[in-house]
XYZ file of C-alpha atoms in Angstrom:
727
model
C 25.024 -23.278 -13.441
C 24.647 -25.354 -10.259
C 24.226 -29.327 -9.508
C 20.573 -29.732 -9.185
C 20.529 -33.717 -9.931
C 23.036 -36.507 -9.493
C 22.971 -39.523 -11.799
C 23.248 -43.010 -11.034
C 23.278 -45.893 -13.265
C 20.513 -48.256 -12.231
C 20.324 -50.841 -15.217
C 22.198 -52.203 -17.940
C 19.756 -54.599 -19.886
C 20.384 -57.322 -22.641
C 17.291 -56.107 -24.083
C 16.290 -53.178 -26.231
C 14.099 -50.693 -24.184
C 11.217 -49.388 -26.023
C 9.231 -47.434 -23.127
C 9.337 -46.718 -19.465
C 7.105 -45.374 -16.768
C 7.145 -44.972 -13.169
C 5.217 -44.089 -10.153
C 6.779 -43.526 -6.484
C 9.226 -46.363 -5.949
C 8.002 -48.687 -8.924
C 9.698 -48.546 -12.358
C 8.167 -50.289 -15.465
C 10.340 -50.903 -18.582
C 8.909 -52.153 -21.607
C 11.017 -53.830 -24.272
C 11.340 -54.170 -28.154
C 11.221 -57.841 -27.661
C 8.044 -57.611 -25.585
C 9.521 -58.142 -22.354
C 7.677 -56.435 -19.319
C 10.103 -55.416 -16.299
C 8.870 -54.080 -12.883
C 11.736 -52.816 -10.466
C 11.585 -51.594 -6.887
C 13.750 -48.434 -6.451
C 14.697 -47.150 -2.893
C 16.526 -43.826 -2.605
C 17.973 -42.992 0.497
C 19.262 -39.425 1.405
C 23.200 -39.254 0.861
C 23.308 -43.008 -0.792
C 22.960 -44.467 -3.904
C 19.702 -45.749 -5.200
C 18.836 -49.510 -4.342
C 17.187 -51.281 -7.253
C 15.571 -54.772 -7.107
C 13.836 -56.654 -9.825
C 10.301 -57.279 -8.548
C 8.676 -59.235 -11.432
C 9.063 -59.609 -15.147
C 7.049 -61.297 -17.938
C 8.948 -62.163 -21.001
C 5.939 -63.311 -22.910
C 4.116 -59.951 -22.167
C 3.754 -59.076 -25.933
C 4.829 -60.578 -29.130
C 5.684 -57.109 -30.399
C 7.385 -54.169 -28.882
C 5.637 -52.335 -25.966
C 5.282 -49.005 -27.463
C 3.814 -46.960 -24.678
C 3.135 -47.455 -20.597
C 1.318 -45.484 -18.104
C 0.912 -46.355 -14.586
C -2.055 -45.420 -12.121
C -0.870 -46.603 -8.632
C -4.186 -45.909 -6.788
C -5.762 -48.527 -8.820
C -2.714 -50.863 -9.295
C -3.221 -50.829 -12.750
C -0.688 -50.757 -15.690
C -2.031 -49.467 -19.239
C -0.077 -50.593 -21.867
C -0.011 -50.216 -25.817
C 0.989 -53.536 -27.523
C 0.421 -55.037 -30.595
C -1.939 -52.137 -31.916
C -4.138 -52.264 -28.760
C -4.440 -50.861 -25.642
C -4.803 -53.339 -22.467
C -4.777 -52.834 -18.989
C -3.029 -54.763 -16.390
C -2.827 -55.691 -12.814
C 0.345 -54.731 -10.988
C -0.849 -55.630 -7.468
C 2.162 -57.400 -5.622
C -0.414 -60.105 -4.805
C -0.328 -61.305 -8.362
C 2.304 -62.292 -10.828
C 3.171 -61.880 -14.438
C 0.931 -58.740 -14.816
C -2.438 -60.194 -15.582
C -4.739 -58.665 -18.144
C -7.706 -56.977 -16.401
C -9.232 -55.923 -19.749
C -8.465 -54.853 -23.230
C -10.194 -51.804 -25.335
C -11.224 -53.744 -28.330
C -12.201 -50.706 -30.242
C -8.591 -49.351 -29.716
C -7.009 -51.911 -32.218
C -4.945 -50.212 -34.680
C -4.195 -47.358 -32.200
C -0.714 -45.568 -32.430
C -0.611 -43.932 -28.929
C -2.934 -42.944 -25.985
C -2.913 -40.351 -23.331
C -4.194 -40.520 -19.726
C -5.771 -38.028 -17.592
C -5.599 -38.924 -13.652
C -7.541 -36.229 -11.683
C -6.929 -36.512 -8.082
C -9.220 -34.663 -5.694
C -9.502 -34.614 -1.935
C -12.590 -34.470 0.254
C -13.242 -32.651 3.334
C -12.501 -35.701 5.402
C -9.201 -36.107 3.731
C -10.132 -38.859 1.413
C -8.533 -38.730 -2.199
C -10.913 -39.658 -5.150
C -8.946 -40.602 -8.598
C -10.678 -40.188 -12.011
C -9.249 -41.761 -14.999
C -9.681 -40.908 -18.393
C -8.148 -42.025 -21.491
C -7.747 -40.783 -25.292
C -6.771 -43.235 -27.791
C -5.397 -42.085 -31.324
C -6.415 -44.204 -34.427
C -5.066 -42.249 -37.472
C -7.207 -39.256 -37.878
C -9.725 -40.285 -35.188
C -9.517 -40.150 -31.513
C -11.541 -42.252 -28.752
C -12.471 -41.294 -25.381
C -12.747 -43.430 -22.384
C -13.111 -43.411 -18.491
C -12.079 -46.242 -15.921
C -14.979 -47.658 -14.078
C -15.425 -51.183 -12.528
C -12.022 -52.334 -13.637
C -12.663 -51.266 -17.282
C -12.704 -48.335 -19.547
C -15.910 -47.438 -20.856
C -16.366 -44.868 -23.666
C -16.698 -41.352 -22.599
C -18.241 -39.520 -25.664
C -18.116 -39.886 -29.478
C -15.082 -40.131 -31.474
C -13.756 -36.926 -32.675
C -12.323 -36.871 -36.504
C -9.335 -34.939 -37.418
C -8.048 -33.629 -40.453
C -4.604 -35.255 -39.726
C -3.106 -37.765 -37.658
C -1.700 -36.816 -34.062
C 1.682 -37.785 -33.303
C 1.576 -36.598 -29.710
C -1.048 -35.995 -27.105
C -1.448 -34.738 -23.627
C -4.571 -34.417 -21.527
C -4.729 -32.078 -18.891
C -8.185 -31.104 -16.855
C -10.771 -30.502 -19.586
C -8.223 -29.833 -22.422
C -6.348 -32.003 -24.671
C -3.386 -30.762 -26.618
C -2.279 -32.701 -29.609
C 0.355 -32.145 -32.181
C 0.181 -33.375 -35.857
C 2.702 -33.128 -38.493
C 1.397 -29.670 -39.411
C 0.427 -27.881 -36.375
C -0.453 -27.925 -32.825
C -4.281 -27.757 -31.371
C -6.185 -27.712 -28.153
C -9.363 -29.771 -27.999
C -12.092 -28.854 -25.187
C -13.138 -32.287 -24.165
C -16.980 -32.971 -24.489
C -17.384 -30.446 -27.306
C -17.804 -31.191 -31.279
C -15.069 -30.789 -33.744
C -16.295 -27.358 -34.929
C -16.545 -25.519 -31.634
C -13.992 -27.693 -29.606
C -10.815 -27.363 -31.495
C -8.675 -23.942 -31.458
C -5.412 -24.227 -33.662
C -2.238 -22.908 -32.237
C 0.702 -22.792 -34.662
C 2.813 -24.712 -36.892
C 5.075 -27.559 -35.576
C 8.985 -27.368 -36.638
C 10.696 -28.364 -39.661
C 10.895 -31.870 -40.405
C 10.344 -32.844 -36.827
C 7.872 -35.006 -34.992
C 5.728 -32.851 -32.806
C 5.968 -33.239 -29.150
C 3.505 -32.430 -26.324
C 4.380 -32.500 -22.747
C 1.672 -32.131 -19.592
C 3.479 -30.231 -17.118
C 3.061 -30.347 -13.103
C 1.315 -27.185 -13.132
C -1.070 -28.243 -15.894
C 0.328 -26.243 -18.825
C 1.480 -27.911 -21.931
C 4.769 -27.733 -23.177
C 5.088 -27.686 -27.117
C 8.283 -28.584 -28.887
C 9.137 -26.612 -32.060
C 12.809 -27.214 -33.389
C 15.142 -26.688 -30.556
C 12.845 -24.497 -28.493
C 9.906 -25.231 -25.994
C 6.996 -23.106 -25.920
C 4.319 -23.063 -22.973
C 0.429 -22.658 -23.260
C -2.315 -22.839 -20.655
C -5.265 -25.117 -20.753
C -7.256 -22.043 -21.976
C -5.024 -21.294 -24.878
C -2.997 -18.480 -23.308
C 0.564 -18.502 -24.952
C 3.405 -17.563 -23.300
C 5.701 -15.699 -25.763
C 8.860 -16.560 -23.807
C 10.425 -19.956 -24.899
C 13.159 -22.257 -23.502
C 16.145 -22.406 -25.796
C 17.388 -26.329 -25.786
C 21.162 -26.982 -27.188
C 19.399 -29.178 -29.977
C 16.072 -30.713 -30.641
C 14.780 -32.586 -27.763
C 13.916 -36.292 -27.853
C 11.867 -36.316 -24.640
C 11.152 -33.948 -21.843
C 9.791 -34.252 -18.303
C 8.617 -31.442 -15.491
C 10.180 -31.978 -12.185
C 9.424 -28.662 -10.523
C 10.783 -26.178 -10.850
C 13.033 -27.987 -13.403
C 12.672 -29.138 -17.213
C 14.564 -32.404 -17.900
C 15.196 -32.641 -21.739
C 16.612 -35.553 -23.286
C 19.244 -34.902 -26.099
C 21.037 -37.107 -28.410
C 24.160 -37.309 -26.279
C 23.181 -35.487 -22.954
C 20.413 -34.528 -20.626
C 19.631 -30.714 -20.193
C 18.202 -29.366 -17.024
C 16.612 -25.863 -17.246
C 13.888 -23.429 -15.774
C 11.329 -21.647 -17.811
C 11.185 -18.832 -14.924
C 13.926 -17.423 -14.919
C 15.098 -19.036 -18.170
C 18.370 -20.406 -17.402
C 20.486 -23.666 -17.855
C 21.033 -25.321 -14.858
C 22.884 -28.526 -15.479
C 24.126 -30.641 -18.156
C 24.617 -34.319 -17.634
C 26.621 -36.291 -20.288
C 25.003 -39.647 -20.933
C 25.347 -42.124 -23.751
C 22.388 -41.901 -26.147
C 19.428 -41.150 -23.950
C 16.015 -41.161 -25.539
C 13.120 -41.769 -22.941
C 12.247 -39.810 -19.575
C 9.920 -40.571 -16.902
C 9.014 -38.641 -13.626
C 8.362 -40.817 -10.946
C 7.855 -38.077 -8.167
C 9.261 -34.849 -6.718
C 13.160 -35.125 -7.279
C 13.340 -38.565 -9.006
C 13.484 -38.838 -12.577
C 14.374 -41.907 -14.895
C 16.237 -41.650 -17.849
C 16.709 -44.747 -20.547
C 18.663 -45.358 -23.452
C 18.520 -48.539 -25.752
C 19.585 -50.617 -22.905
C 20.670 -48.498 -19.823
C 18.710 -46.733 -17.245
C 19.896 -44.042 -15.094
C 18.201 -42.400 -11.905
C 18.396 -38.917 -11.729
C 17.720 -37.861 -7.863
C 17.258 -34.130 -6.963
C 20.349 -32.867 -4.746
C 18.794 -31.774 -1.249
C 17.397 -28.380 -1.312
C 19.672 -27.507 1.670
C 22.548 -27.733 -0.576
C 21.048 -26.321 -3.918
C 19.805 -22.968 -2.128
C 23.437 -21.963 -1.113
C 24.439 -22.483 -4.516
C 21.639 -20.559 -5.886
C 22.264 -17.592 -3.577
C 25.858 -17.560 -4.562
C 24.712 -17.143 -8.254
C 22.080 -14.704 -7.095
C 19.438 -16.759 -8.604
C 16.926 -15.779 -6.043
C 13.721 -16.498 -7.599
C 14.616 -20.211 -8.735
C 16.148 -20.502 -4.779
C 12.520 -19.517 -3.616
C 10.967 -22.068 -5.753
C 13.407 -24.672 -4.938
C 12.812 -24.005 -1.177
C 9.118 -24.450 -1.824
C 9.315 -28.010 -2.786
C 11.573 -29.270 0.163
C 9.989 -31.303 2.936
C 10.929 -29.056 5.869
C 8.260 -28.074 8.364
C 6.102 -24.960 7.597
C 7.866 -22.839 9.752
C 11.369 -23.622 8.732
C 10.478 -23.508 4.897
C 8.919 -20.025 5.684
C 12.069 -19.061 7.352
C 14.219 -20.222 4.493
C 11.997 -18.380 1.950
C 11.911 -15.097 3.961
C 15.752 -15.180 3.991
C 16.082 -15.852 0.356
C 13.799 -13.158 -0.568
C 15.369 -10.498 1.759
C 18.812 -11.306 -0.213
C 16.800 -10.867 -3.465
C 15.396 -7.544 -2.293
C 18.788 -6.417 -1.140
C 20.376 -7.483 -4.485
C 17.600 -5.617 -6.381
C 18.788 -2.758 -4.417
C 22.379 -3.076 -5.031
C 21.502 -2.969 -8.488
C 19.645 0.086 -8.649
C 16.303 -1.625 -9.007
C 14.859 0.434 -6.237
C 10.958 -0.187 -7.093
C 11.191 -3.642 -7.251
C 13.315 -3.825 -4.129
C 11.091 -1.884 -2.017
C 8.039 -3.758 -2.890
C 9.626 -7.040 -1.734
C 10.515 -5.399 1.474
C 7.072 -4.323 2.049
C 5.620 -7.772 1.263
C 8.155 -9.311 3.814
C 7.468 -6.613 6.493
C 11.299 -6.076 6.872
C 11.782 -3.539 9.701
C 11.382 0.014 8.173
C 14.494 1.408 9.768
C 16.365 -1.355 8.280
C 15.362 -0.296 4.680
C 15.704 3.332 5.398
C 19.277 2.574 6.578
C 20.154 1.366 3.046
C 20.415 5.051 2.236
C 23.249 6.945 3.874
C 22.212 10.033 5.780
C 18.908 9.480 6.627
C 18.948 7.813 9.914
C 20.958 9.262 12.904
C 24.727 8.217 12.893
C 24.116 6.525 16.437
C 21.202 4.127 14.999
C 22.896 3.716 11.750
C 26.031 2.402 13.187
C 23.831 -0.502 14.755
C 22.823 -1.703 11.494
C 24.704 -4.812 9.314
C 23.603 -5.599 5.758
C 24.558 -8.680 3.788
C 27.097 -6.843 1.491
C 28.707 -3.457 1.462
C 26.013 -0.754 0.216
C 26.053 0.815 -2.965
C 26.932 4.729 -3.058
C 24.162 6.498 -4.870
C 24.731 9.783 -6.336
C 23.016 12.070 -9.022
C 20.072 10.464 -10.768
C 20.310 7.261 -8.920
C 20.050 8.749 -5.624
C 16.739 10.582 -6.886
C 15.583 7.256 -8.252
C 16.153 5.311 -5.078
C 14.630 8.148 -2.969
C 11.462 8.054 -5.026
C 11.062 4.540 -4.441
C 11.717 4.854 -0.743
C 9.112 7.765 -0.716
C 6.573 5.284 -2.268
C 7.565 2.520 0.168
C 7.328 4.494 3.289
C 4.126 6.050 2.285
C 2.866 2.754 1.827
C 4.136 1.586 5.148
C 2.506 4.581 6.738
C -0.863 3.641 5.465
C -0.441 0.440 6.750
C 0.583 1.441 10.468
C -2.013 4.259 10.533
C -4.878 1.727 9.727
C -7.021 1.199 12.761
C -6.557 -2.761 12.561
C -2.726 -2.196 13.271
C -1.353 -3.363 16.575
C 0.288 -0.788 18.634
C 3.033 -3.586 19.122
C 4.775 -4.569 15.951
C 6.799 -7.936 14.643
C 8.727 -6.777 11.622
C 11.447 -8.786 10.243
C 14.919 -8.069 10.337
C 17.054 -7.660 7.222
C 20.048 -9.413 8.294
C 19.153 -11.886 11.350
C 19.939 -10.926 14.914
C 19.905 -7.011 14.295
C 17.356 -5.287 16.730
C 14.060 -4.082 14.932
C 11.520 -1.353 15.892
C 8.401 -3.008 17.523
C 6.804 0.195 18.850
C 4.059 1.445 16.238
C 4.752 5.186 17.403
C 8.626 4.819 17.019
C 8.251 3.269 13.845
C 6.013 6.093 12.486
C 8.386 8.418 13.734
C 11.261 7.261 11.882
C 9.113 6.672 8.890
C 7.591 10.440 9.025
C 11.151 12.046 9.693
C 12.630 10.218 6.728
C 9.449 11.115 4.477
C 10.503 14.465 5.260
C 14.098 14.355 4.553
C 13.448 12.752 1.164
C 10.879 15.588 0.435
C 13.410 18.137 1.001
C 15.692 16.290 -1.215
C 13.335 15.519 -4.191
C 10.160 17.581 -4.349
C 9.985 20.197 -1.279
C 6.420 21.082 -2.505
C 5.379 18.154 -0.477
C 6.885 18.987 2.776
C 4.123 21.438 3.762
C 1.386 19.049 3.072
C 3.187 16.290 5.272
C 3.829 18.720 8.115
C 0.005 19.769 7.845
C -1.139 16.457 8.720
C -2.640 16.118 12.239
C -1.035 12.657 12.905
C 2.396 13.240 11.452
C 4.876 11.831 13.885
C 8.078 13.602 12.591
C 10.770 13.664 15.540
C 10.908 17.505 16.835
C 14.769 18.219 17.037
C 15.369 16.244 13.712
C 12.742 17.832 11.903
C 13.620 21.314 13.276
C 17.352 20.690 12.421
C 16.612 19.670 8.703
C 14.169 22.474 7.960
C 16.689 25.019 9.335
C 19.163 23.701 7.308
C 17.055 23.716 4.140
C 15.834 27.135 5.274
C 12.201 26.262 5.198
C 11.143 28.491 7.738
C 7.616 28.506 6.287
C 7.322 24.798 6.540
C 8.868 25.085 10.194
C 6.050 27.593 11.211
C 3.579 24.789 9.992
C 5.242 22.133 11.831
C 5.194 24.081 15.044
C 1.572 24.710 14.591
C 0.769 21.525 14.039
C 2.602 20.473 17.011
C 0.723 23.153 19.071
C 4.298 24.706 19.737
C 2.621 28.271 19.357
C 5.273 30.186 20.919
C 8.209 28.874 18.983
C 6.237 29.534 15.597
C 5.629 33.040 16.881
C 9.045 33.866 18.173
C 10.365 32.299 14.843
C 7.810 34.688 12.997
C 8.684 37.704 14.826
C 12.658 37.271 14.391
C 12.016 36.888 10.428
C 9.658 39.804 10.353
C 12.333 42.301 9.704
C 14.359 40.154 7.378
C 13.621 41.308 3.994
C 14.812 38.313 2.083
C 12.923 35.779 4.452
C 9.548 34.297 3.247
C 8.347 35.316 6.702
C 9.199 38.872 6.139
C 6.844 41.551 7.673
C 3.748 41.176 9.855
C 1.224 39.520 7.876
C 2.061 35.996 8.627
C 1.917 36.831 12.454
C -1.574 38.394 11.876
C -2.663 35.192 10.228
C -1.399 32.774 12.638
C -2.887 34.696 15.800
C -6.215 35.054 14.201
C -6.200 31.196 13.880
C -5.252 30.595 17.591
C -8.014 29.518 20.026
C -9.271 31.519 22.767
C -7.472 29.375 25.328
C -4.099 30.920 23.907
C -5.345 34.562 24.408
C -2.181 35.465 26.797
C 0.027 34.317 23.985
C -2.092 36.287 21.176
C -1.761 39.464 23.587
C 1.677 39.022 23.978
C 2.788 38.722 20.214
C 0.150 41.284 18.772
C 1.839 44.195 20.637
C 4.766 44.191 18.328
C 2.507 44.107 15.211
C -0.039 46.760 16.482
C 3.284 49.041 17.013
C 4.223 48.235 13.485
C 0.893 48.431 11.974
C -1.934 49.495 14.369
C -4.636 48.935 11.597
C -3.444 45.541 10.550
C -2.950 44.594 14.457
C -6.388 45.545 15.020
C -7.526 42.701 12.747
C -6.188 40.249 14.885
C -9.165 40.989 17.250
C -11.791 41.923 14.635
C -11.354 39.411 11.684
C -14.561 37.913 10.660
C -13.531 34.327 11.856
C -14.954 32.173 14.561
C -11.575 31.608 16.479
C -11.486 35.730 16.452
C -15.263 36.103 17.690
C -14.600 33.629 20.449
C -11.877 35.795 21.946
C -12.574 36.944 25.632
C -13.637 40.726 24.604
C -13.402 42.077 28.136
C -9.718 40.762 28.473
C -8.982 42.149 24.883
C -10.420 45.490 25.820
C -8.634 45.814 29.185
C -5.222 44.870 27.074
C -5.951 47.687 24.634
C -6.761 50.358 27.349
C -3.581 49.676 28.694
C -1.154 49.344 25.751
C -2.998 50.780 22.576
C -5.586 53.210 23.600
C -5.872 54.470 19.838
C -7.388 51.127 19.021
C -10.010 51.157 21.742
C -12.779 52.966 20.087
C -12.334 50.972 16.591
C -12.491 47.630 18.700
C -15.582 48.518 20.506
C -17.374 49.948 17.303
C -16.651 46.749 15.473
C -17.891 44.897 18.656
C -21.260 46.694 18.815
C -21.798 48.038 14.990
C -20.606 44.503 13.410
C -21.036 41.889 15.468
C -23.959 43.358 17.481
C -22.649 43.010 20.960
C -24.955 44.025 23.744
C -23.021 43.842 26.814
C -23.301 46.911 29.037
C -19.554 46.939 29.490
C -18.819 47.712 26.080
C -21.609 50.127 25.399
C -20.609 52.017 28.449
C -16.807 51.915 27.380
C -17.635 53.242 24.185
C -19.854 56.328 25.459
C -16.905 57.203 27.845
C -14.218 56.985 25.130
C -16.431 59.307 22.912
C -17.003 61.703 25.692
C -12.761 61.695 26.032
C -12.405 62.274 22.552
C -14.923 65.258 22.156
C -13.458 66.933 25.356
C -10.028 66.395 24.380
C -10.815 67.946 20.967
C -12.488 70.790 22.737
C -15.771 70.129 21.352
C -14.616 70.546 17.801
C -15.051 67.078 16.748
C -18.433 66.886 15.451
C -18.117 63.462 13.959
C -17.358 61.608 17.306
C -20.402 63.822 18.848
C -22.624 62.645 16.349
C -21.679 59.202 16.904
C -22.189 59.651 20.679
C -25.707 60.904 20.522
C -26.520 58.154 18.153
C -25.420 55.544 20.689
C -27.241 57.143 23.748
C -30.412 57.334 21.473
C -30.417 53.577 20.535
C -33.400 51.985 21.522
C -33.421 49.652 23.569
C -30.389 51.078 25.266
C -27.507 48.718 26.068
C -25.597 50.743 28.703
C -26.256 51.815 32.221
C -27.141 55.308 32.422
C -26.340 56.135 36.083
C -22.632 54.581 35.700
C -22.055 56.822 32.560
C -23.538 59.789 34.005
C -21.442 60.062 37.062
C -18.268 60.311 34.833
C -19.783 63.050 32.617
C -18.761 66.791 33.185
C -21.306 69.115 34.714
C -20.270 72.275 32.602
C -20.578 70.643 28.944
C -22.330 68.171 26.732
C -25.473 69.192 28.298
C -27.832 67.499 25.338
C -26.052 64.394 26.009
C -26.298 64.825 29.654
C -30.068 65.319 29.230
C -30.369 62.181 27.369
C -28.444 60.121 30.061
C -30.829 61.664 32.604
C -34.064 60.793 30.774
C -32.600 57.048 30.351
C -31.984 56.975 33.950
C -35.745 57.978 34.774
C -34.914 61.481 36.054
C -37.141 62.986 33.677
C -37.552 66.443 35.861
C -33.793 66.899 35.504
C -33.836 66.041 32.084
C -36.453 68.787 31.312
C -34.683 71.442 33.413
C -31.747 71.070 31.067
C -33.647 70.993 27.855
C -35.750 74.384 28.794
C -33.385 76.037 31.493
C -29.844 75.124 30.111
C -30.073 74.696 26.635
C -33.152 76.971 26.490
C -34.915 74.752 23.864
C -38.617 74.241 24.536
C -39.231 72.226 21.200
C -36.595 69.689 22.337
C -38.588 69.494 25.788
C -41.837 69.120 23.893
C -40.156 66.320 21.574
C -38.812 64.435 24.909
C -42.101 64.731 26.576
C -43.810 63.287 23.349
C -41.535 60.393 23.272
C -41.902 59.608 26.921
C -45.643 59.751 26.687
C -45.443 57.181 23.806
C -43.396 55.068 26.053
C -46.299 55.427 28.778
C -44.505 58.016 30.893
C -46.569 61.026 32.338
C -43.835 63.856 32.062
C -45.978 66.956 30.574
C -46.950 67.644 34.446
C -42.895 68.297 34.970
C -43.166 70.301 31.974
C -46.000 72.682 32.862
C -44.410 72.876 36.405
C -41.019 73.759 35.137
C -42.962 76.707 32.653
C -45.043 77.940 35.303
C -42.474 77.708 38.309
C -38.894 77.880 36.913
C -36.578 76.231 39.323
C -33.897 78.064 41.364
C -30.156 77.545 40.878
C -29.929 74.916 43.589
C -31.949 72.481 41.592
C -30.176 72.740 38.336
C -28.756 69.250 37.325
């Protein structure tokens, strides 16, 4: 509980008070004797209210003045007296509340309710529309105010019971009879317009109060239930100490008149704020924000709201943060000061939620308030570097989280950081941020890149503690901002070497990744054991990393030549785009046994036509045949097939110069022919190989190609060459 209002006795009358109403600084008191009194009440901050009788009329009514309502914009007072509703002028230029008009059809009525709608135009002018509902036993009449008179709005509405309490808000009328509460949509008929709600209390007069937010408050026994104009019922009721006699709403407080006191409560949250002991109060009227009048039979008190600057600290000490925000919203401070005060309250509320292990709710508030992410992360020990953590200050000591609570806290933090990350990565997010501190005066992170670095690094640490399956997807993000040294340290500490390789790859730290793969290749218990991960990594590197690829492929080739070769032959764009001449040169120097398989893949699989590779493969075949002393018939068939390809993609003269003269005669003949040296080719076929049939086939092929070589054949048959002419 805290002090929300201060009560001051204003009046002690020698008359019996029957009704009161108020607006602004004006207070109207109607008595049982028929007297009407008008007072001016001035309330100054820090001082007791000043009251002055402005006018009175002891002949206002011959009977008790049962009900009063004032419309200050029209300077009219609506009164229920002698069974009739009458309208009186309260302008200060006139005296004795002269009668403006009476509603003749209202004779015999028991109560009325006004609807005062105030709408502002674009120019700032306020239009006021006044409507009135009058209860006559089981009928209700409807009127509107125009030209200083109430006119009929619609036909009378017949009811099944007599309304004892009525309130009009917007286009909805709420009424309570002895049996039940109902809603009526103004303008509709009885059948379609009335909606029954629920029964009234036991042996109790129904009571309907229109709240300042246009809801209706319905009393049932010692409880008050709330309902919207559309009929939506709030299942949570406010519990009073006893049955209320009257109630008013002075946001955010509900002020209820009980038999010996006045209770002040709130409906959100539902708590008792204050109890004021007053002798036999019975009536209440709200004059405006922060001023309420309470009346007994002959006394009138003024309840003035304690300044917001005094209420808020009380509420914060009691940890009533939501109520503190509501109270702060009604103060008369500048918009900047009000926003600053509310921000402070909500920040304390979020911190308190965190301390009470309501992590999800706490993170939601921190996000809405745009609190610096580093300050939020600092709530969890061990996530920020020690030198950074030491600079942070919090409203109170931080809770020690362990076990399940720690896990729940981290999961809430992950959701918050993910949301914050998405917000900062939005294209519209500025590069310079303006976050709010959790405690005033503490430095905040204004660089978007630095904020993202802290967020992503913390996400990594959280994933490692809660769900390590999410580590790899985070590190694969091309826009991940994890701090390099911090991420390395935590991944190594957690032995997440596979994820560390992913991190290096994303950051294009390929040498570090490959060194790590090489170091762990010989460790049988490591997830990076073996050479397959290195092969895959190298295959995915672009051509501009060719020197790195060649450097780290060596140990793979030494361990497994066949798998090592796939670094240069896998069916992948990155592999196909490698500089093939550089690869060939490296293989010739470091792994000659893979040269032929590599060249065969280039030519036979990828369809390579560059003469360099065809020449090289021919010479490689030649060397293998010679080394095998002509016993490798498979390679010899491959060589002949390559030489006979049409069109040829090799340079015959360059290859021929490296062929021996004492063997491989058939191959030499093909090269001579490809080089246009047809007479020498025929000499090989006829006089070295002694195969006239091969010579005839050769001539036939060349003739088909338009080359006249038969003349050479005839000459060589008629006149064989001497030894010096042999090629």
